[in-house]
PDB file of C-alpha atoms in Angstrom:
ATOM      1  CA  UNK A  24      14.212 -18.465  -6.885  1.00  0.00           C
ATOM      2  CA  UNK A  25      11.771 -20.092  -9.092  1.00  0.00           C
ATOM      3  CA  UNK A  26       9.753 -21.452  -6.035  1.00  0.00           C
ATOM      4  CA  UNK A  27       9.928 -17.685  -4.518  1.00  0.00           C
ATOM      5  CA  UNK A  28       8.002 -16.697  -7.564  1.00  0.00           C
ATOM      6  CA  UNK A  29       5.512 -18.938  -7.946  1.00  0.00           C
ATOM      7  CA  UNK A  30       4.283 -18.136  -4.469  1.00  0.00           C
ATOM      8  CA  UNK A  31       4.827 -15.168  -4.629  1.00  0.00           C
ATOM      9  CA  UNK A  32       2.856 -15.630  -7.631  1.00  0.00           C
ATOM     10  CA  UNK A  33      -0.141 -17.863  -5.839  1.00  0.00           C
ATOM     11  CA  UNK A  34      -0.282 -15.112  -3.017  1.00  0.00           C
ATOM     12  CA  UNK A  35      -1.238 -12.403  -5.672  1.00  0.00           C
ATOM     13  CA  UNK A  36      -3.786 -14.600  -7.377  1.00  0.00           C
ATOM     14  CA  UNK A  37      -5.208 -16.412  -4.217  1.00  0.00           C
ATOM     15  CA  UNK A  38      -4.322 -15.362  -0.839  1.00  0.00           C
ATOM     16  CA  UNK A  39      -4.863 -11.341  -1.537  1.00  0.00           C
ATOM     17  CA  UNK A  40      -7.817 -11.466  -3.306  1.00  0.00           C
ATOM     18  CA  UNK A  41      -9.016 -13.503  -0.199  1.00  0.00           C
ATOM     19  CA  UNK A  42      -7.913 -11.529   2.351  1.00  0.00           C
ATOM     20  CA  UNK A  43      -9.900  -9.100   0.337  1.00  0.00           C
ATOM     21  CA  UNK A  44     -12.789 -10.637   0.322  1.00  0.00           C
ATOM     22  CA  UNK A  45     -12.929 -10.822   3.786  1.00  0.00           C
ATOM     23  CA  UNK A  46     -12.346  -7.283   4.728  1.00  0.00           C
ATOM     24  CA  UNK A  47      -9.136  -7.504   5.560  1.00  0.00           C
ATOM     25  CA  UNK A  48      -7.791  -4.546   3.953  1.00  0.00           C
ATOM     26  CA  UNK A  49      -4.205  -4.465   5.484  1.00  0.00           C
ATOM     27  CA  UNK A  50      -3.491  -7.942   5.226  1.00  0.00           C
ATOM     28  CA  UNK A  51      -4.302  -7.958   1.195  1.00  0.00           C
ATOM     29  CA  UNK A  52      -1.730  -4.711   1.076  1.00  0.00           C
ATOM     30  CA  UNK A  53       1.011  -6.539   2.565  1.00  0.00           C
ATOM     31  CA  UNK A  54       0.735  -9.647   0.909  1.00  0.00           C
ATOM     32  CA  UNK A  55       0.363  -7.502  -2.517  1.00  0.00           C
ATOM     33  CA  UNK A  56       3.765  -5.391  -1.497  1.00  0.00           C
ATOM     34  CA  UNK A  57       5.455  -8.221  -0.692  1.00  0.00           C
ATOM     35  CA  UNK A  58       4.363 -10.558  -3.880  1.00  0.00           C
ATOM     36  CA  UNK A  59       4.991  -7.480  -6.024  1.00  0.00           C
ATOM     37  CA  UNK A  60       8.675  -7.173  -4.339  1.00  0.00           C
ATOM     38  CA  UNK A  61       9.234 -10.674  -5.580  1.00  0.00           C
ATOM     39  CA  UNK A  62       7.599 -10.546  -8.948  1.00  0.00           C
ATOM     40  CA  UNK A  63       8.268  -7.016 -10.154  1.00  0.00           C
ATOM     41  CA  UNK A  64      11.409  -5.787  -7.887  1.00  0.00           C
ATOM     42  CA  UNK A  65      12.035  -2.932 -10.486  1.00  0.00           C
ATOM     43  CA  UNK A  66       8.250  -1.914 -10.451  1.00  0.00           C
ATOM     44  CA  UNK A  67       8.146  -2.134  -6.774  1.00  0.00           C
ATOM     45  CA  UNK A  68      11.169   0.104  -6.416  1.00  0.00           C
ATOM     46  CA  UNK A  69       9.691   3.099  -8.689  1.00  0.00           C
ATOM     47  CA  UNK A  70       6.198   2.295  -6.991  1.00  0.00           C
ATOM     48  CA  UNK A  71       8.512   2.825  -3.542  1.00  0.00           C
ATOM     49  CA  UNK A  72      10.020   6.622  -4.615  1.00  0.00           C
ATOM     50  CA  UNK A  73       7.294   8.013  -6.588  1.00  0.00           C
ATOM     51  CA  UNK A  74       5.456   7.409  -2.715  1.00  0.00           C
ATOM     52  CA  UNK A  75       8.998   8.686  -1.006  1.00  0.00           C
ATOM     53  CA  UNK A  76       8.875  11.818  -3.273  1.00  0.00           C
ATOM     54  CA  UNK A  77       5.060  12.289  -2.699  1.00  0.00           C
ATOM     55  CA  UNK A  78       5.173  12.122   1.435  1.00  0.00           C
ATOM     56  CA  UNK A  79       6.109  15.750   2.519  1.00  0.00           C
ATOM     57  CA  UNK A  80       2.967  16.608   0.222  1.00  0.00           C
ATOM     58  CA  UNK A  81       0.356  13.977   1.791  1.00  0.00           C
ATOM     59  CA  UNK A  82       1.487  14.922   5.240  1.00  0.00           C
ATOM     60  CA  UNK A  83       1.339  18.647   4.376  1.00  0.00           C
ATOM     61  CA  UNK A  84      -2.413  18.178   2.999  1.00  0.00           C
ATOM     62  CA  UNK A  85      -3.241  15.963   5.920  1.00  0.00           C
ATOM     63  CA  UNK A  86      -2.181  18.409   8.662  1.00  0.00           C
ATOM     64  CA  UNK A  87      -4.215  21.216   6.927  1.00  0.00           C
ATOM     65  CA  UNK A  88      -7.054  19.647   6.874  1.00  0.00           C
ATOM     66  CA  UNK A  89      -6.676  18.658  10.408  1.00  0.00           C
ATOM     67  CA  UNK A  90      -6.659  22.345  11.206  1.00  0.00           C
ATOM     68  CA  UNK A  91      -9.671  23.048   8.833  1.00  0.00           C
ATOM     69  CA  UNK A  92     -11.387  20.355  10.667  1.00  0.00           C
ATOM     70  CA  UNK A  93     -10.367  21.656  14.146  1.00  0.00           C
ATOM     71  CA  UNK A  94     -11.202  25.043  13.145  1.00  0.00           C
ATOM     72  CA  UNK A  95     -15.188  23.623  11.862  1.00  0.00           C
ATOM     73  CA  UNK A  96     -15.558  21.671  15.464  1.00  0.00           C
ATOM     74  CA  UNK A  97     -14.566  24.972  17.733  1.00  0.00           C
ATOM     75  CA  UNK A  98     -17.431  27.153  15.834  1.00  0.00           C
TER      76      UNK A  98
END
């Protein structure tokens, strides 16, 4: 477990920052979710429903403003 952690660990303080760096935007948010799953499991978890809870609201707001969008391009 300990060795979990400490990469875990070393992928939050290297590897993500790096992938950063480079402009690899997805890559840094995995390795991020997946350190944080490992170093803060509780954290994670709330981190996890507060973005469950939150969905129907984002995709809500995203479809309007596709129609707002549509609406702009067919004037």
């Amino acid at each position: 477990e300990q060795k979990r952690r400490d990469k875990a660990k070393e992928t939050m303080d290297i590897f993500a920052p790096l992938a950063h760096r480079l402009g690899i935007r997805a890559v840094k948010e995995e390795l991020e979710d997946l350190s944080l799953r490992i170093l803060d499991p509780v954290a994670y978890t709330e981190i996890e429903e507060a973005l469950a809870l939150r969905e129907g609201e984002r995709n809500a707001f995203i479809e309007r403003m596709k129609q707002r969008i549509t609406e702009k391009l067919k004037s």
